[in-house]
Coordinates of C-alpha atoms and ligand atoms in Angstrom, one line a residue:
X1 CA 0.0 0.0 0.0
X2 CA 2.9 2.3 0.6
X3 CA 4.3 1.7 -2.9
X4 CA 3.8 5.4 -3.9
X5 CA 6.5 7.7 -2.9
X6 CA 4.6 10.9 -2.1
X7 CA 1.8 10.7 0.4
X8 CA 0.4 13.1 3.0
X9 CA 1.4 12.3 6.5
X10 CA -2.2 11.4 7.4
X11 CA -2.4 8.8 4.7
X12 CA 0.9 7.4 5.8
X13 CA -0.6 7.1 9.3
X14 CA -3.5 5.2 7.9
X15 CA -1.8 3.0 5.4
X16 CA 1.8 2.6 6.4
X17 CA 1.5 2.4 10.2
X18 CA 4.2 5.1 10.5
X19 CA 2.7 6.0 13.9
X20 CA 5.3 8.4 15.0
X21 CA 4.8 10.8 12.2
X22 CA 3.2 14.2 12.4
X23 CA -0.6 14.3 12.2
X24 CA -1.4 18.0 12.6
X25 CA 0.1 19.2 9.3
X26 CA -1.9 18.5 6.2
X27 CA 0.9 20.0 4.0
X28 CA 3.6 17.6 5.1
X29 CA 4.7 15.1 2.5
X30 CA 6.6 11.9 3.0
X31 CA 9.3 11.1 0.4
X32 CA 10.6 7.5 0.3
X33 CA 14.1 6.4 -0.4
X34 CA 16.6 3.7 0.6
X35 CA 17.6 3.8 4.3
X36 CA 21.3 3.9 4.9
X37 CA 22.1 5.1 8.4
X38 CA 19.5 4.9 11.2
X39 CA 18.5 7.9 13.3
X40 CA 16.2 10.8 13.0
X41 CA 17.0 14.5 12.5
X42 CA 14.8 17.5 12.0
X43 CA 16.3 20.7 10.5
X44 CA 16.1 23.1 7.5
X45 CA 17.5 22.0 4.1
X46 CA 20.7 23.2 2.7
X47 CA 21.9 22.5 -0.8
X48 CA 25.4 22.5 -2.4
X49 CA 26.3 25.6 -4.3
X50 CA 25.5 25.8 -8.0
X51 CA 27.9 24.0 -10.3
X52 CA 29.6 26.3 -12.9
X53 CA 27.9 26.4 -16.3
X54 CA 29.4 24.1 -19.0
X55 CA 31.5 26.1 -21.5
X56 CA 29.8 26.8 -24.9
X57 CA 30.7 24.2 -27.5
X58 CA 31.3 26.8 -30.2
X59 CA 33.9 28.7 -28.2
X60 CA 36.3 30.7 -30.5
X61 CA 39.6 29.2 -31.3
X62 CA 42.6 30.4 -29.2
X63 CA 45.4 32.0 -31.2
X64 CA 48.4 29.8 -31.6
X65 CA 50.6 32.4 -29.8
X66 CA 48.3 32.5 -26.8
X67 CA 48.1 28.7 -26.4
X68 CA 51.1 28.3 -24.0
X69 CA 49.6 30.9 -21.7
X70 CA 46.2 29.1 -21.9
X71 CA 47.8 25.8 -20.9
X72 CA 49.4 27.5 -17.9
X73 CA 46.0 29.0 -16.9
X74 CA 44.5 25.6 -17.0
X75 CA 47.3 24.0 -15.0
X76 CA 47.3 26.8 -12.4
X77 CA 43.6 26.3 -11.9
X78 CA 43.9 22.6 -11.4
X79 CA 46.9 23.1 -9.1
X80 CA 44.9 25.7 -7.0
X81 CA 42.0 23.2 -6.7
X82 CA 44.4 20.4 -5.6
X83 CA 46.1 22.7 -3.1
X84 CA 42.8 23.6 -1.5
X85 CA 41.7 20.0 -1.3
X86 CA 45.0 19.0 0.2
X87 CA 44.8 21.7 2.8
X88 CA 41.3 20.5 3.8
X89 CA 42.7 16.9 3.9
X90 CA 45.4 18.0 6.4
X91 CA 42.7 19.3 8.7
X92 CA 40.3 16.3 8.4
X93 CA 40.7 12.8 9.9
X94 CA 40.0 9.2 8.9
X95 CA 38.0 8.4 5.8
X96 CA 37.3 12.2 5.3
X97 CA 41.0 12.9 5.0
X98 CA 41.6 10.0 2.6
X99 CA 38.7 11.1 0.4
X100 CA 39.9 14.7 0.2
X101 CA 43.5 13.6 -0.5
X102 CA 42.3 11.2 -3.2
X103 CA 40.2 14.0 -4.9
X104 CA 43.2 16.3 -4.7
X105 CA 45.3 13.6 -6.5
X106 CA 42.6 13.3 -9.1
X107 CA 42.8 17.1 -9.7
X108 CA 46.4 16.5 -10.6
X109 CA 45.9 13.3 -12.6
X110 CA 48.2 13.2 -15.6
X111 CA 45.6 11.4 -17.8
X112 CA 43.1 14.2 -18.0
X113 CA 45.6 17.0 -17.6
X114 CA 47.6 15.6 -20.6
X115 CA 44.5 15.3 -22.7
X116 CA 43.4 18.8 -21.8
X117 CA 46.8 20.2 -22.7
X118 CA 46.6 18.6 -26.1
X119 CA 43.2 20.1 -26.7
X120 CA 44.4 23.6 -25.8
X121 CA 47.4 23.1 -28.2
X122 CA 44.8 22.3 -30.9
X123 CA 43.0 25.6 -30.2
X124 CA 40.5 24.9 -27.4
X125 CA 40.0 27.3 -24.5
X126 CA 41.0 26.0 -21.1
X127 CA 37.4 25.6 -20.1
X128 CA 36.6 23.6 -23.2
X129 CA 39.7 21.5 -22.8
X130 CA 38.9 20.6 -19.2
X131 CA 35.3 19.7 -20.0
X132 CA 36.3 17.7 -23.0
X133 CA 39.1 15.8 -21.4
X134 CA 37.2 14.9 -18.3
X135 CA 34.1 13.9 -20.3
X136 CA 36.2 11.5 -22.3
X137 CA 37.6 9.7 -19.3
X138 CA 34.3 9.8 -17.4
X139 CA 32.6 8.1 -20.4
X140 CA 35.3 5.4 -20.5
X141 CA 34.9 4.8 -16.7
X142 CA 31.1 4.7 -16.9
X143 CA 31.4 2.1 -19.7
X144 CA 33.8 0.0 -17.6
X145 CA 31.0 -0.2 -14.9
X146 CA 31.1 -1.2 -11.3
X147 CA 33.9 0.3 -9.2
X148 CA 35.3 2.3 -12.1
X149 CA 31.9 3.9 -12.8
X150 CA 31.9 5.1 -9.2
X151 CA 34.8 7.4 -10.0
X152 CA 32.7 9.4 -12.5
X153 CA 31.1 11.5 -9.7
X154 CA 34.6 12.2 -8.3
X155 CA 35.9 13.3 -11.8
X156 CA 33.0 15.5 -12.5
X157 CA 33.4 17.1 -9.2
X158 CA 37.0 17.9 -10.0
X159 CA 35.9 19.3 -13.4
X160 CA 33.4 21.7 -11.7
X161 CA 36.0 22.9 -9.2
X162 CA 38.5 23.6 -11.9
X163 CA 35.9 25.3 -14.1
X164 CA 34.8 27.5 -11.1
X165 CA 38.4 28.4 -10.5
X166 CA 38.9 29.3 -14.1
X167 CA 35.8 31.5 -14.0
X168 CA 36.8 33.2 -10.7
X169 CA 33.6 31.8 -9.1
X170 CA 33.3 30.5 -5.5
X171 CA 34.2 26.9 -5.1
X172 CA 31.1 24.8 -5.8
X173 CA 30.1 22.5 -2.9
X174 CA 28.5 22.4 0.5
X175 CA 28.1 25.8 2.2
X176 CA 28.9 25.9 6.0
X177 CA 25.5 26.4 7.6
X178 CA 24.8 28.9 10.4
X179 CA 22.4 26.5 12.1
X180 CA 22.2 22.6 12.2
X181 CA 20.9 21.6 8.7
X182 CA 20.0 18.7 6.6
X183 CA 22.1 18.5 3.5
X184 CA 20.0 17.5 0.4
X185 CA 21.5 17.0 -3.0
X186 CA 21.1 15.1 -6.2
X187 CA 24.3 13.2 -5.3
X188 CA 27.2 14.2 -3.2
X189 CA 30.8 14.2 -4.4
X190 CA 33.3 12.7 -1.9
X191 CA 35.0 16.0 -1.5
X192 CA 31.6 17.6 -0.6
X193 CA 30.9 15.1 2.2
X194 CA 34.4 14.7 3.6
X195 CA 35.1 17.0 6.5
X196 CA 31.4 17.8 7.2
X197 CA 30.8 18.8 10.8
X198 CA 28.1 16.5 12.2
X199 CA 27.1 19.2 14.7
X200 CA 26.1 21.4 11.7
X201 CA 25.1 18.9 9.1
X202 CA 22.8 16.6 11.0
X203 CA 21.5 14.4 8.2
X204 CA 22.1 13.6 4.5
X205 CA 19.5 12.8 1.8
X206 CA 20.2 12.4 -1.9
X207 CA 18.1 11.8 -5.0
X208 CA 20.7 9.4 -6.4
X209 CA 23.2 7.1 -4.7
X210 CA 23.0 3.6 -3.4
X211 CA 23.7 2.0 0.0
X212 CA 27.4 1.6 -0.9
X213 CA 27.9 5.1 -2.4
X214 CA 30.4 7.7 -1.0
X215 CA 27.5 9.5 0.6
X216 CA 26.5 6.4 2.5
X217 CA 30.1 5.6 3.6
X218 CA 30.7 9.2 4.9
X219 CA 27.3 9.2 6.7
X220 CA 28.2 6.0 8.4
X221 CA 31.5 7.4 9.6
X222 CA 29.9 10.6 10.8
X223 CA 27.1 8.7 12.4
X224 CA 24.4 10.9 11.0
X225 CA 21.0 9.7 9.6
X226 CA 21.1 9.1 5.8
X227 CA 18.6 8.2 3.1
X228 CA 19.6 7.8 -0.5
X229 CA 17.6 7.4 -3.8
X230 CA 14.8 9.7 -2.5
X231 CA 12.2 10.2 -5.1
X232 CA 11.0 13.8 -5.3
X233 CA 13.8 15.3 -3.2
X234 CA 14.9 17.6 -6.0
X235 CA 11.6 19.6 -5.5
X236 CA 12.4 20.4 -1.9
X237 CA 14.1 23.9 -1.8
X238 CA 16.7 25.1 0.6
X239 CA 15.3 26.5 3.9
X240 CA 12.3 24.1 4.1
X241 CA 12.3 22.1 7.3
X242 CA 12.5 18.3 6.9
X243 CA 12.6 15.3 9.1
X244 CA 15.0 12.6 7.9
X245 CA 14.4 9.1 9.3
X246 CA 17.4 7.0 8.3
X247 CA 15.9 3.8 9.7
X248 CA 12.8 4.0 7.7
X249 CA 14.2 5.6 4.6
X250 CA 11.9 8.6 4.7
X251 CA 12.2 12.4 4.3
X252 CA 9.1 14.2 5.7
X253 CA 8.8 17.7 4.2
X254 CA 7.5 20.4 6.6
X255 CA 6.4 18.1 9.3
X256 CA 4.5 19.3 12.4
X257 CA 7.4 20.9 14.5
X258 CA 6.3 19.5 17.9
X259 CA 5.9 15.9 16.8
X260 CA 9.1 16.1 14.8
X261 CA 11.0 17.2 17.8
X262 CA 9.4 14.4 19.8
X263 CA 10.4 11.8 17.2
X264 CA 14.0 13.2 17.3
X265 CA 14.0 12.9 21.1
X266 CA 12.7 9.3 20.9
X267 CA 15.4 8.4 18.4
X268 CA 18.1 9.9 20.8
X269 CA 16.7 7.7 23.6
X270 CA 17.0 4.7 21.2
X271 CA 20.6 5.5 20.4
X272 CA 21.3 5.6 24.2
X273 CA 19.6 2.2 24.7
X274 CA 21.7 0.8 21.8
X275 CA 24.9 2.0 23.3
X276 CA 24.0 0.2 26.5
X277 CA 23.8 -3.2 24.8
X278 CA 26.7 -5.4 25.6
X279 CA 25.7 -8.8 24.2
X280 CA 25.6 -11.7 23.8
X281 CA 23.0 -11.9 21.0
X282 CA 19.6 -13.2 22.1
X283 CA 16.0 -12.3 21.8
X284 CA 14.0 -11.0 24.9
X285 CA 13.0 -14.6 25.7
X286 CA 16.6 -15.9 25.5
X287 CA 16.7 -17.5 22.1
X288 CA 20.4 -17.2 21.1
X289 CA 21.4 -15.6 17.8
X290 CA 25.1 -15.0 17.3
X291 CA 25.7 -11.3 16.4
X292 CA 29.0 -11.2 14.4
X293 CA 31.1 -8.7 12.6
X294 CA 32.2 -8.4 8.9
X295 CA 35.9 -7.6 8.6
X296 CA 38.4 -7.2 5.8
X297 CA 41.8 -7.4 7.7
X298 CA 43.4 -7.6 11.1
X299 CA 43.0 -3.9 11.8
X300 CA 39.2 -4.1 11.2
X301 CA 39.0 -7.2 13.3
X302 CA 40.7 -5.5 16.2
X303 CA 38.3 -2.6 15.9
X304 CA 35.4 -5.0 15.8
X305 CA 36.7 -6.7 18.9
X306 CA 35.9 -3.5 20.8
X307 CA 32.2 -3.9 20.0
X308 CA 30.0 -6.7 21.6
X309 CA 30.4 -8.7 18.3
X310 CA 30.8 -12.4 19.3
X311 CA 33.0 -13.3 16.4
X312 CA 33.5 -12.8 12.7
X313 CA 30.8 -14.0 10.3
X314 CA 32.5 -12.8 7.2
X315 CA 36.2 -12.1 6.6
X316 CA 36.4 -10.8 3.0
X317 CA 40.0 -12.0 2.2
X318 CA 40.1 -10.6 -1.3
X319 CA 40.0 -7.1 0.3
X320 CA 43.5 -7.7 1.6
X321 CA 45.0 -8.1 -1.8
X322 CA 43.2 -5.6 -4.1
X323 CA 46.5 -3.7 -4.7
X324 CA 48.6 -6.7 -5.3
X325 CA 50.1 -7.6 -8.7
X326 CA 51.2 -11.1 -7.6
X327 CA 49.7 -13.8 -5.5
X328 CA 50.9 -13.6 -1.9
X329 CA 52.8 -16.7 -0.6
X330 CA 51.1 -19.2 1.6
X331 CA 53.2 -17.9 4.6
X332 CA 52.2 -14.3 4.0
X333 CA 48.5 -15.2 3.6
X334 CA 48.7 -17.3 6.8
X335 CA 50.2 -14.3 8.7
X336 CA 47.4 -12.0 7.5
X337 CA 44.6 -14.5 8.3
X338 CA 46.2 -15.2 11.7
X339 CA 45.8 -11.5 12.6
X340 CA 42.0 -11.8 12.4
X341 CA 42.0 -15.2 14.2
X342 CA 44.2 -13.7 17.0
X343 CA 41.9 -10.6 17.4
X344 CA 38.9 -13.0 17.9
X345 CA 40.8 -15.8 19.8
X346 CA 38.4 -18.3 21.2
X347 CA 35.5 -17.0 19.1
X348 CA 33.9 -18.1 15.9
X349 CA 35.6 -16.8 12.7
X350 CA 34.3 -17.5 9.2
X351 CA 36.9 -16.9 6.5
X352 CA 35.6 -16.5 3.0
X353 CA 37.9 -17.7 0.2
X354 CA 38.8 -15.1 -2.5
X355 CA 35.7 -13.5 -3.9
X356 CA 37.7 -12.1 -6.8
X357 CA 36.1 -10.6 -9.9
X358 CA 33.3 -8.2 -10.9
X359 CA 33.6 -5.2 -8.6
X360 CA 36.7 -6.7 -6.8
X361 CA 39.1 -7.8 -9.5
X362 CA 42.4 -9.2 -8.3
X363 CA 45.4 -8.7 -10.7
X364 CA 46.8 -12.2 -9.9
X365 CA 43.6 -14.0 -10.4
X366 CA 44.0 -14.0 -14.2
X367 CA 40.6 -12.5 -15.0
X368 CA 39.9 -12.4 -18.7
X369 CA 37.9 -9.5 -20.3
X370 CA 34.2 -10.4 -20.0
X371 CA 31.1 -8.6 -21.2
X372 CA 29.2 -9.2 -17.9
X373 CA 31.8 -9.6 -15.1
X374 CA 29.1 -9.9 -12.4
X375 CA 27.8 -12.9 -14.3
X376 CA 31.2 -14.2 -15.2
X377 CA 34.2 -16.0 -13.7
X378 CA 34.0 -14.5 -10.2
X379 CA 34.1 -16.0 -6.7
X380 CA 34.6 -19.8 -6.5
X381 CA 34.5 -19.9 -10.3
X382 CA 38.1 -18.5 -10.4
X383 CA 39.3 -21.8 -9.0
X384 CA 37.8 -23.9 -11.8
X385 CA 40.6 -22.7 -14.2
X386 CA 43.1 -22.0 -11.4
X387 CA 42.7 -24.7 -8.7
X388 CA 46.1 -23.9 -7.1
X389 CA 44.9 -20.5 -6.1
X390 CA 42.1 -22.0 -3.9
X391 CA 44.2 -24.9 -2.5
X392 CA 47.1 -22.5 -1.5
X393 CA 44.6 -20.3 0.2
X394 CA 43.0 -23.2 2.1
X395 CA 46.5 -24.3 3.1
X396 CA 47.2 -20.8 4.4
X397 CA 44.0 -20.7 6.4
X398 CA 44.7 -24.1 7.9
X399 CA 48.3 -22.9 8.8
X400 CA 46.8 -19.8 10.4
X401 CA 44.4 -21.9 12.4
X402 CA 47.3 -24.1 13.7
X403 CA 49.6 -21.1 14.5
X404 CA 46.8 -19.4 16.5
X405 CA 45.3 -22.6 18.0
X406 CA 42.0 -21.8 16.5
X407 CA 39.5 -23.7 14.4
X408 CA 38.4 -21.3 11.6
X409 CA 35.4 -22.0 9.5
X410 CA 35.8 -21.5 5.8
X411 CA 33.3 -20.7 3.1
X412 CA 33.2 -20.3 -0.7
X413 CA 31.5 -17.3 -2.5
X414 CA 29.2 -17.5 -5.5
X415 CA 28.3 -21.2 -5.2
X416 CA 25.6 -22.0 -7.8
X417 CA 25.2 -25.8 -7.7
X418 CA 25.4 -28.7 -5.2
X419 CA 28.3 -30.2 -7.1
X420 CA 30.4 -27.0 -6.6
X421 CA 29.6 -27.2 -2.8
X422 CA 30.6 -30.9 -2.7
X423 CA 33.9 -30.2 -4.4
X424 CA 34.7 -27.2 -2.2
X425 CA 33.7 -29.1 1.0
X426 CA 35.9 -32.1 0.2
X427 CA 38.9 -29.8 -0.5
X428 CA 38.3 -27.8 2.7
X429 CA 38.0 -30.9 4.8
X430 CA 41.2 -32.3 3.4
X431 CA 42.9 -29.4 5.1
X432 CA 41.0 -30.1 8.4
X433 CA 38.7 -27.1 7.9
X434 CA 35.0 -26.8 8.6
X435 CA 33.4 -26.0 5.2
X436 CA 30.3 -23.9 4.4
X437 CA 29.2 -21.9 1.4
X438 CA 27.6 -18.6 0.7
X439 CA 24.1 -18.4 -0.7
X440 CA 24.2 -15.5 -3.2
X441 CA 22.9 -17.1 -6.3
X442 CA 19.1 -17.8 -6.5
X443 CA 19.7 -21.3 -7.7
X444 CA 21.7 -22.1 -4.6
X445 CA 18.9 -20.8 -2.4
X446 CA 16.4 -23.0 -4.3
X447 CA 18.6 -26.0 -3.9
X448 CA 19.9 -25.3 -0.3
X449 CA 18.7 -28.7 1.0
X450 CA 21.0 -30.5 -1.5
X451 CA 23.9 -28.2 -0.8
X452 CA 23.5 -28.9 2.9
X453 CA 24.2 -32.6 2.2
X454 CA 27.8 -31.6 1.7
X455 CA 28.6 -28.6 3.9
X456 CA 28.3 -27.8 7.6
X457 CA 26.8 -24.3 7.4
X458 CA 25.4 -21.7 5.0
X459 CA 25.8 -17.9 5.0
X460 CA 23.4 -15.9 3.0
X461 CA 25.0 -12.9 1.1
X462 CA 21.9 -10.7 0.6
X463 CA 23.9 -8.1 -1.4
X464 CA 24.5 -10.5 -4.3
X465 CA 21.4 -12.5 -3.7
X466 CA 19.3 -9.3 -4.2
X467 CA 21.4 -8.4 -7.3
X468 CA 20.9 -11.7 -9.0
X469 CA 17.3 -12.2 -7.9
X470 CA 16.2 -8.8 -9.0
X471 CA 18.5 -8.8 -12.1
X472 CA 19.7 -5.3 -10.9
X473 CA 23.3 -4.2 -10.6
X474 CA 24.0 -3.7 -6.9
X475 CA 26.3 -0.7 -7.8
X476 CA 23.5 1.1 -9.7
X477 CA 22.0 4.0 -7.8
X478 CA 19.1 4.1 -10.2
X479 CA 18.2 0.5 -9.3
X480 CA 18.7 0.9 -5.5
X481 CA 15.0 0.3 -4.8
X482 CA 15.3 -3.1 -6.7
X483 CA 18.3 -4.2 -4.8
X484 CA 16.7 -3.4 -1.5
X485 CA 17.0 -6.6 0.7
X486 CA 13.4 -6.0 1.8
X487 CA 12.2 -7.1 -1.7
X488 CA 9.8 -10.0 -1.0
X489 CA 11.4 -12.0 -3.8
X490 CA 14.7 -11.9 -2.1
X491 CA 13.2 -12.6 1.4
X492 CA 11.4 -15.6 0.0
X493 CA 14.7 -17.2 -1.0
X494 CA 16.2 -16.3 2.4
X495 CA 13.3 -18.0 4.1
X496 CA 13.6 -21.1 1.9
X497 CA 17.4 -21.3 2.8
X498 CA 16.8 -20.9 6.5
X499 CA 14.1 -23.6 6.4
X500 CA 16.5 -26.0 4.7
X501 CA 19.1 -25.3 7.4
X502 CA 16.6 -26.0 10.2
X503 CA 15.5 -29.2 8.5
X504 CA 19.2 -30.3 8.2
X505 CA 20.0 -29.1 11.8
X506 CA 22.8 -26.9 10.4
X507 CA 23.4 -23.2 11.0
X508 CA 22.3 -20.6 8.5
X509 CA 23.7 -17.1 8.9
X510 CA 23.2 -13.8 7.0
X511 CA 26.3 -11.7 6.3
X512 CA 25.0 -9.3 3.6
X513 CA 23.9 -5.7 4.4
X514 CA 20.4 -7.0 5.4
X515 CA 21.9 -8.2 8.7
X516 CA 22.8 -4.6 9.5
X517 CA 19.2 -3.5 9.5
X518 CA 17.8 -3.9 13.0
X519 CA 14.2 -4.4 11.9
X520 CA 15.1 -6.8 9.1
X521 CA 17.4 -8.7 11.5
X522 CA 14.4 -9.5 13.7
X523 CA 12.5 -10.8 10.6
X524 CA 15.5 -12.9 9.5
X525 CA 15.6 -14.5 13.0
X526 CA 11.9 -15.2 12.7
X527 CA 12.6 -17.0 9.4
X528 CA 15.1 -19.3 11.3
X529 CA 18.4 -17.5 10.6
X530 CA 20.9 -18.5 13.4
X531 CA 23.5 -15.8 13.1
X532 CA 23.8 -12.2 11.8
X533 CA 27.0 -10.7 10.6
X534 CA 27.3 -7.0 9.9
X535 CA 29.6 -4.0 9.8
X536 CA 31.0 -3.6 13.3
X537 CA 29.2 -0.2 13.7
X538 CA 25.9 -1.9 13.1
X539 CA 26.4 -4.7 15.7
X540 CA 25.0 -2.8 18.8
X541 CA 21.9 -1.7 16.9
X542 CA 21.1 -5.2 15.7
X543 CA 21.8 -6.8 19.1
X544 CA 19.7 -4.2 21.0
X545 CA 16.8 -4.7 18.5
X546 CA 16.8 -8.5 19.1
X547 CA 17.0 -8.0 22.8
X548 CA 13.8 -6.1 22.7
X549 CA 11.6 -8.7 21.0
X550 CA 10.6 -12.3 21.6
X551 CA 11.2 -15.1 19.1
X552 CA 7.5 -15.4 18.8
X553 CA 7.2 -11.8 17.6
X554 CA 10.1 -12.3 15.2
X555 CA 8.2 -15.4 13.8
X556 CA 5.0 -13.4 13.5
X557 CA 6.9 -10.6 11.7
X558 CA 8.5 -13.1 9.3
X559 CA 5.1 -14.6 8.5
X560 CA 3.6 -11.2 7.9
X561 CA 6.5 -10.2 5.6
X562 CA 6.3 -13.2 3.4
X563 CA 2.7 -12.4 2.6
X564 CA 3.6 -9.0 1.1
X565 CA 4.3 -8.0 -2.5
X566 CA 6.5 -5.0 -2.2
X567 CA 9.6 -3.9 -0.2
X568 CA 7.6 -1.0 1.4
X569 CA 4.8 -3.3 2.4
X570 CA 7.3 -5.8 3.8
X571 CA 8.8 -3.0 6.0
X572 CA 5.4 -1.9 7.2
X573 CA 4.3 -5.4 7.9
X574 CA 7.4 -6.0 10.0
X575 CA 6.9 -2.7 11.9
X576 CA 3.3 -3.6 12.7
X577 CA 4.3 -7.0 13.9
X578 CA 7.3 -6.0 15.9
X579 CA 5.9 -2.7 17.3
Ligands
PEP1 C1 26.9 -10.4 -0.2 O1 26.9 -10.6 -1.4 O2 25.9 -10.2 0.5 C2 28.2 -10.5 0.5 C3 28.2 -10.5 1.9 O3 29.3 -10.5 -0.2 P1 30.0 -9.2 -0.8 O4 29.2 -8.1 -0.4 O5 31.4 -9.2 -0.4 O6 29.9 -9.5 -2.3
MG2 MG1 28.7 -11.3 -2.4

């Protein structure tokens, strides 16, 4: 019933059970998007400064004698932009500083600067040359897709900064507000979001962007509510008060001020309750559910150890080697894996074998060019043509287990058939390891009971399961509503997998982003999922949500959700069942 994106608050009260929303204002509108960071904020909108206009295509040709000076003007502008970004990087910390430094480096990137110089020497103005050179590279990146395409926003941001510098205009980007504000934009460039002060920018909302976009990453780091892919957000002008609910994925335009303030206060109390949760994971009536962390290296594991996470449900090993040209030796791999095992000594650690390919290509995995890398030789499929890569990794994992006195579980990504699971399990067992597989391909979910004949556990990767079930690229911001893990088609496959695990008496975890959503986590437990693994920052929220509901309520929510036909209805059904 809540499938439409623009409804009056009173209608949302009636149909969507969003019972905390304002009731007194008939002008308020609720815009729906994809929730990214939970929490509620209420403040006026600010918008990034206008981008400089594109230079006219029929610009007059620069005289040959003036071209060297024009090249110097272009290079000076790029250098000034890079200097300013580096200066901001020096005063920022963490991811913000890295993002600003990376954008500064992009402003000095030889590929586009060289092309722009050539264009000026052929008669273009500096403005035309910058636009043309960056458009050419951005097009190539967009065609390459996946991670490459994500750099397009960064490059266009650099272009606009250089064009503004050339025109003597103020730097485009986010203004520093006088009062706490909600930053709304079509999309936010990394350099816009890096260095934001969370005391002044209290929430983010964008028209584009997906749950893994830069906007989302920065919002998570700042801990401010964030909703992306918000339909209708472009029509909300600066200065209008809005309430952003990052848990529900809504932006309420001009809500009743009193009830908005009350909702913000309730959300603060929630945040306090979450901070008090210390584990272990269990429902209010004591049903145990392991709440685990997703990590990508030893440093992340040590950080996760500071949270109440009971172990590691997903160690993405490929992330350790993204910059490597050659395969790390067994000894080096064993040392790296050992760091994570040591951080969680005595706890459960699930190590995933290399999920190379698609958005995470590894130079040493020998990927061939493919038209559709997400549907190509990725994950466990790499080992079909290169079995040594997998066996050396299993050897390293076994060695790390021995060196640390631990018993790591190991799982393969992108399993599609029971035969693949059987082959992987036999190999893992030959190294004394406990084998499992990820359920990310719909065929694997449908045949989970056969796969369970060979392995000791399953772990559902809802990010890829949503991508493949909905036939929608998980990196596409335009398709973010399709790759929402609340899509009932995706949840039906999760339920089927959990049921197969219960019938076989074997554990079934969820380690995709779905496990980081406290409301959905309760539904997953109601479906029979036995563990939840999420980003370390999401662990307390998930644990606290489970602690507040009984298993019976979770089961009722799961039953209600599987009856629905849309992601919005699934959320509403869960809210109604869980209260
Ligand atoms: C998933 O697909 O849900 C998953 C956890 O794997 P990754 O996000 O690393 O592809
Ligand atoms: Mg995956």
